[in-house]
Each structure stands twice: as structure tokens, then as C-alpha cells.
mmCIF file of C-alpha atoms in Angstrom:
data_model
loop_
_atom_site.group_PDB
_atom_site.id
_atom_site.type_symbol
_atom_site.label_atom_id
_atom_site.label_comp_id
_atom_site.label_asym_id
_atom_site.label_seq_id
_atom_site.Cartn_x
_atom_site.Cartn_y
_atom_site.Cartn_z
ATOM 1 C CA MET A 1 34.369 18.692 -9.786
ATOM 2 C CA GLY A 2 34.129 15.865 -7.528
ATOM 3 C CA GLY A 3 33.303 18.014 -4.640
ATOM 4 C CA ILE A 4 30.314 19.421 -6.607
ATOM 5 C CA ILE A 5 28.924 16.035 -7.514
ATOM 6 C CA LEU A 6 29.100 14.989 -3.812
ATOM 7 C CA VAL A 7 26.833 18.096 -2.632
ATOM 8 C CA GLY A 8 24.494 16.732 -5.131
ATOM 9 C CA ILE A 9 24.620 13.195 -3.725
ATOM 10 C CA LEU A 10 24.350 14.290 -0.018
ATOM 11 C CA SER A 11 21.300 16.498 -0.923
ATOM 12 C CA GLY A 12 19.803 13.766 -3.110
ATOM 13 C CA MET A 13 20.352 11.391 -0.078
ATOM 14 C CA VAL A 14 18.809 13.718 2.291
ATOM 15 C CA PHE A 15 15.847 14.654 0.655
ATOM 16 C CA GLY A 16 15.481 11.131 -0.528
ATOM 17 C CA ALA A 17 15.303 10.182 3.000
ATOM 18 C CA LEU A 18 12.745 13.065 3.787
ATOM 19 C CA ALA A 19 10.531 11.882 0.610
ATOM 20 C CA THR A 20 10.551 8.208 1.788
ATOM 21 C CA MET A 21 9.181 9.367 5.133
ATOM 22 C CA MET A 22 6.313 11.339 3.455
ATOM 23 C CA ARG A 23 5.806 9.148 0.337
ATOM 24 C CA GLN A 24 2.540 10.974 -0.776
ATOM 25 C CA TYR A 25 4.643 14.229 -1.263
ATOM 26 C CA ALA A 26 7.852 12.485 -2.382
ATOM 27 C CA SER A 27 8.301 14.266 -5.695
ATOM 28 C CA ALA A 28 7.430 17.626 -4.339
ATOM 29 C CA ILE A 29 10.154 17.128 -1.376
ATOM 30 C CA ILE A 30 12.903 16.058 -4.094
ATOM 31 C CA LEU A 31 12.139 18.894 -6.195
ATOM 32 C CA ALA A 32 12.049 21.662 -4.062
ATOM 33 C CA PRO A 33 15.650 22.655 -3.447
ATOM 34 C CA ILE A 34 15.576 22.679 -7.228
ATOM 35 C CA ILE A 35 12.525 25.336 -7.222
ATOM 36 C CA LEU A 36 14.069 27.063 -3.997
ATOM 37 C CA ALA A 37 17.650 27.418 -4.886
ATOM 38 C CA PRO A 38 17.310 29.604 -8.107
ATOM 39 C CA ILE A 39 14.583 31.820 -5.988
ATOM 40 C CA GLY A 40 17.298 31.972 -3.338
ATOM 41 C CA TYR A 41 20.111 32.978 -5.750
ATOM 42 C CA LEU A 42 18.365 35.421 -7.260
ATOM 43 C CA PHE A 43 17.011 36.823 -3.905
ATOM 44 C CA VAL A 44 20.648 37.335 -2.895
ATOM 45 C CA TRP A 45 21.225 38.974 -6.105
ATOM 46 C CA ARG A 46 18.259 41.109 -5.957
ATOM 47 C CA ASP A 47 20.179 44.659 -5.998
ATOM 48 C CA ALA A 48 21.845 43.610 -9.233
ATOM 49 C CA LEU A 49 18.437 42.840 -11.091
ATOM 50 C CA ILE A 50 16.931 46.152 -10.250
ATOM 51 C CA GLY A 51 17.372 49.065 -12.874
ATOM 52 C CA PRO A 52 18.117 49.453 -16.221
ATOM 53 C CA CYS A 53 20.766 46.969 -16.790
ATOM 54 C CA PHE A 54 18.692 44.940 -19.108
ATOM 55 C CA PHE A 55 19.016 47.070 -22.036
ATOM 56 C CA ALA A 56 22.343 46.774 -24.248
ATOM 57 C CA SER A 57 22.967 50.469 -23.911
ATOM 58 C CA ASN A 58 23.286 50.665 -19.869
ATOM 59 C CA PHE A 59 25.082 47.199 -19.758
ATOM 60 C CA ALA A 60 28.194 48.545 -19.813
ATOM 61 C CA THR A 61 28.020 51.495 -17.437
ATOM 62 C CA ASP A 62 29.559 51.406 -13.896
ATOM 63 C CA ALA A 63 25.840 51.584 -12.285
ATOM 64 C CA CYS A 64 25.500 47.827 -13.744
ATOM 65 C CA THR A 65 28.558 45.932 -12.378
ATOM 66 C CA PRO A 66 26.430 44.227 -10.148
ATOM 67 C CA MET A 67 24.325 42.940 -13.018
ATOM 68 C CA ARG A 68 27.786 41.972 -14.853
ATOM 69 C CA GLY A 69 28.997 40.077 -11.555
ATOM 70 C CA LEU A 70 25.660 38.024 -11.489
ATOM 71 C CA ILE A 71 25.782 37.074 -14.958
ATOM 72 C CA ALA A 72 29.462 36.054 -14.709
ATOM 73 C CA THR A 73 28.762 34.209 -11.599
ATOM 74 C CA THR A 74 25.747 32.446 -12.972
ATOM 75 C CA LEU A 75 27.712 31.263 -15.981
ATOM 76 C CA GLU A 76 30.564 30.330 -14.200
ATOM 77 C CA HIS A 77 28.736 27.943 -12.038
ATOM 78 C CA ALA A 78 26.020 26.779 -14.463
ATOM 79 C CA GLY A 79 27.654 23.851 -15.460
ATOM 80 C CA ASP A 80 28.428 22.672 -11.766
ATOM 81 C CA THR A 81 25.085 23.650 -10.829
ATOM 82 C CA VAL A 82 23.591 20.965 -13.803
ATOM 83 C CA ILE A 83 25.854 18.380 -12.467
ATOM 84 C CA VAL A 84 24.763 19.170 -8.876
ATOM 85 C CA VAL A 85 20.850 19.203 -9.914
ATOM 86 C CA VAL A 86 21.201 15.916 -12.060
ATOM 87 C CA ALA A 87 23.064 14.168 -9.157
ATOM 88 C CA HIS A 88 20.421 15.376 -6.910
ATOM 89 C CA ILE A 89 17.403 13.924 -8.580
ATOM 90 C CA VAL A 90 18.963 10.913 -9.727
ATOM 91 C CA VAL A 91 20.333 9.965 -6.222
ATOM 92 C CA ALA A 92 16.621 11.141 -4.544
ATOM 93 C CA PHE A 93 14.704 8.803 -6.405
ATOM 94 C CA VAL A 94 16.715 5.952 -6.262
ATOM 95 C CA MET A 95 16.978 6.579 -2.546
ATOM 96 C CA VAL A 96 13.187 6.382 -2.359
ATOM 97 C CA ALA A 97 13.059 3.386 -4.387
ATOM 98 C CA VAL A 98 15.997 1.662 -2.395
ATOM 99 C CA LEU A 99 14.147 2.571 0.939
ATOM 100 C CA SER A 100 10.725 1.731 -0.199
ATOM 101 C CA VAL A 101 12.023 -1.980 -1.213
ATOM 102 C CA SER A 102 13.801 -2.175 1.934
ATOM 103 C CA ARG A 103 10.941 -1.108 3.955
ATOM 104 C CA THR A 104 8.713 -3.480 2.171
ATOM 105 C CA ALA A 105 11.207 -6.514 2.661
ATOM 106 C CA ILE A 106 11.212 -5.440 6.443
ATOM 107 C CA ALA A 107 7.681 -5.584 6.422
ATOM 108 C CA LYS A 108 7.315 -8.729 4.756
ATOM 109 C CA ALA A 109 10.238 -10.585 6.512
ATOM 110 C CA ASN A 110 9.243 -13.295 9.345
ATOM 111 C CA MET A 111 11.170 -12.108 12.331
ATOM 112 C CA LYS A 112 9.776 -15.132 14.527
ATOM 113 C CA SER A 113 11.935 -17.298 16.681
ATOM 114 C CA PRO A 114 11.945 -21.106 15.346
ATOM 115 C CA HIS A 115 9.644 -21.736 18.682
ATOM 116 C CA GLN A 116 6.888 -19.200 17.881
ATOM 117 C CA ARG A 117 6.753 -20.391 14.320
ATOM 118 C CA GLU A 118 6.191 -23.893 15.633
ATOM 119 C CA MET A 119 3.472 -22.728 18.113
ATOM 120 C CA GLU A 120 1.653 -21.056 15.222
ATOM 121 C CA ARG A 121 1.676 -24.034 13.102
ATOM 122 C CA LEU A 122 0.199 -25.941 16.028
ATOM 123 C CA ALA A 123 -2.445 -23.474 16.356
ATOM 124 C CA TYR A 124 -3.235 -23.667 12.724
ATOM 125 C CA GLU A 125 -3.433 -27.548 12.647
ATOM 126 C CA GLN A 126 -5.452 -27.303 15.804
ATOM 127 C CA ARG A 127 -7.932 -24.852 14.372
ATOM 128 C CA LEU A 128 -8.144 -27.022 11.201
ATOM 129 C CA ALA A 129 -8.705 -29.900 13.109
ATOM 130 C CA ALA A 130 -11.738 -28.087 15.413
ATOM 131 C CA GLN A 131 -12.972 -27.095 11.920
ATOM 132 C CA LEU A 132 -12.811 -30.508 10.575
ATOM 133 C CA GLU A 133 -14.464 -32.057 13.562
ATOM 134 C CA THR A 134 -17.536 -29.483 13.129
ATOM 135 C CA LYS A 135 -18.044 -29.850 9.806
ATOM 136 C CA ARG A 136 -18.363 -33.755 10.817
ATOM 137 C CA ARG A 137 -21.102 -33.026 13.117
ATOM 138 C CA MET A 138 -22.719 -30.720 11.074
ATOM 139 C CA GLU A 139 -22.510 -33.515 8.237
ATOM 140 C CA GLU A 140 -24.071 -36.291 10.795
ATOM 141 C CA GLU A 141 -26.718 -33.746 12.268
ATOM 142 C CA MET A 142 -27.975 -33.224 8.566
ATOM 143 C CA GLU A 143 -28.172 -36.498 7.751
ATOM 144 C CA ALA A 144 -30.145 -37.261 11.236
ATOM 145 C CA ALA A 145 -32.620 -34.462 10.160
ATOM 146 C CA THR A 146 -32.843 -35.820 6.481
ATOM 147 C CA LYS A 147 -33.290 -39.356 8.064
ATOM 148 C CA ALA A 148 -35.985 -37.778 10.537
ATOM 149 C CA ILE A 149 -37.756 -36.123 7.661
ATOM 150 C CA HIS A 150 -37.775 -39.039 5.754
ATOM 151 C CA ALA A 151 -39.425 -40.840 8.474
ATOM 152 C CA SER A 152 -42.037 -38.261 9.228
ATOM 153 C CA ARG A 153 -42.906 -38.227 5.540
ATOM 154 C CA ALA A 154 -43.205 -42.200 5.546
ATOM 155 C CA ALA A 155 -45.185 -42.267 8.844
ATOM 156 C CA ARG A 156 -47.579 -39.518 7.395
ATOM 157 C CA ALA A 157 -47.890 -41.237 4.139
ATOM 158 C CA LYS A 158 -48.757 -44.491 6.543
ATOM 159 C CA ALA A 159 -51.234 -42.551 8.541
ATOM 160 C CA ARG A 160 -52.970 -41.337 5.561
ATOM 161 C CA GLU A 161 -52.880 -44.880 4.004
ATOM 162 C CA ARG A 162 -54.560 -46.060 7.388
ATOM 163 C CA ALA A 163 -57.271 -43.314 7.224
ATOM 164 C CA ARG A 164 -58.182 -44.198 3.868
ATOM 165 C CA GLU A 165 -58.438 -47.817 4.799
ATOM 166 C CA ARG A 166 -60.621 -47.188 7.582
ATOM 167 C CA ALA A 167 -62.791 -44.494 5.243
ATOM 168 C CA ARG A 168 -63.348 -47.599 2.761
ATOM 169 C CA GLU A 169 -63.983 -49.695 5.590
ATOM 170 C CA ALA A 170 -66.690 -47.321 6.809
ATOM 171 C CA GLN A 171 -68.066 -46.820 3.342
ATOM 172 C CA LEU A 172 -68.756 -50.451 3.067
ATOM 173 C CA GLU A 173 -70.268 -50.787 6.555
ATOM 174 C CA ALA A 174 -72.460 -48.090 6.012
ATOM 175 C CA PRO A 175 -74.729 -49.303 3.273
ATOM 176 C CA SER A 176 -75.178 -52.841 5.022
#
């Protein structure tokens, strides 16, 4: 019994690792042996399946000895087959889950040396300081532009007022 379980565990590990490599086909890879093994089993016993042995009247004849052997072997190993299939499926899917989690953990792990981390931190601080300096300069330029706009408006208003004054003076002088 222990050897039978070991077959299922080992096949589950192998097919679980294969399924992890090709994730989009993981289920198909894990379930392929469960579908292909019975087909292979029936292919080996194909001679027993040919003939009139499916009928009860012919089953006991000497010509149907291979069919009786097929049925006896199948029934004898049915329990072991179920154990192997269940162990295969459970181990394969657990293997895919464990390998996926460990792959993600490795991908997210920061494997840099302390010196590299310090250099990254300094580079980040320098970028942040440069951004703050650029922001400060832009604010100063915006403030200067706003002051220039206000000064320009005031100068135009003053020029208009002078022009009105001159026009009034010209009107007052014209009738006299």
C-alpha cells in the first residue's frame, strides 16, 4: 500500500512541477495522466475487448479468457488505482500552489545588498529634493508672472486714465 501511495505522490510532484511551468495549461497537465492511463490500459488489453465476450452467454467460454483476465486485473487493482489517482491530484495541485506562492515570494523579495538599498534611498531623496526645488522655482515664476500681469493691468489702467484726462482737457480747451 505504501508503494502505491508513493507512485501517486511522485507522479503528482512531477506533473505539479510541469504544471507550474506552464500555468495556463496546469489543469490539463495534471489531469492528462488520469485520462491517458486508462486509454493506455485499454490499448494493452485491446485483444480482450474484441469479440462477443460482452454477452453473458459467451463469457464463460475459453475464447473469452482474455476478457475475464482484464476484468479480474481491473477489479484487483481498482482500489490501488483510486489511491494513486487521489494522491496524484492532491499532490499535484498542492505542488502548483506551493510553487506559485514561493515563486511570488522570491519575485517580491528584495535581494539587494545594504549598500545598494542605501544608494537607492539616497537617489530617491535626491529626486525628491530636485522635484521640490523645481516646484519652488515654478511657484516663484508663477508669482512673478502674476505680479507682472497685475503691474501691466495697473499701467494700462493708468494709461487709460491719462488718456481720458487729456481728452477732457482737449474738450475743455476746444470750445474756448
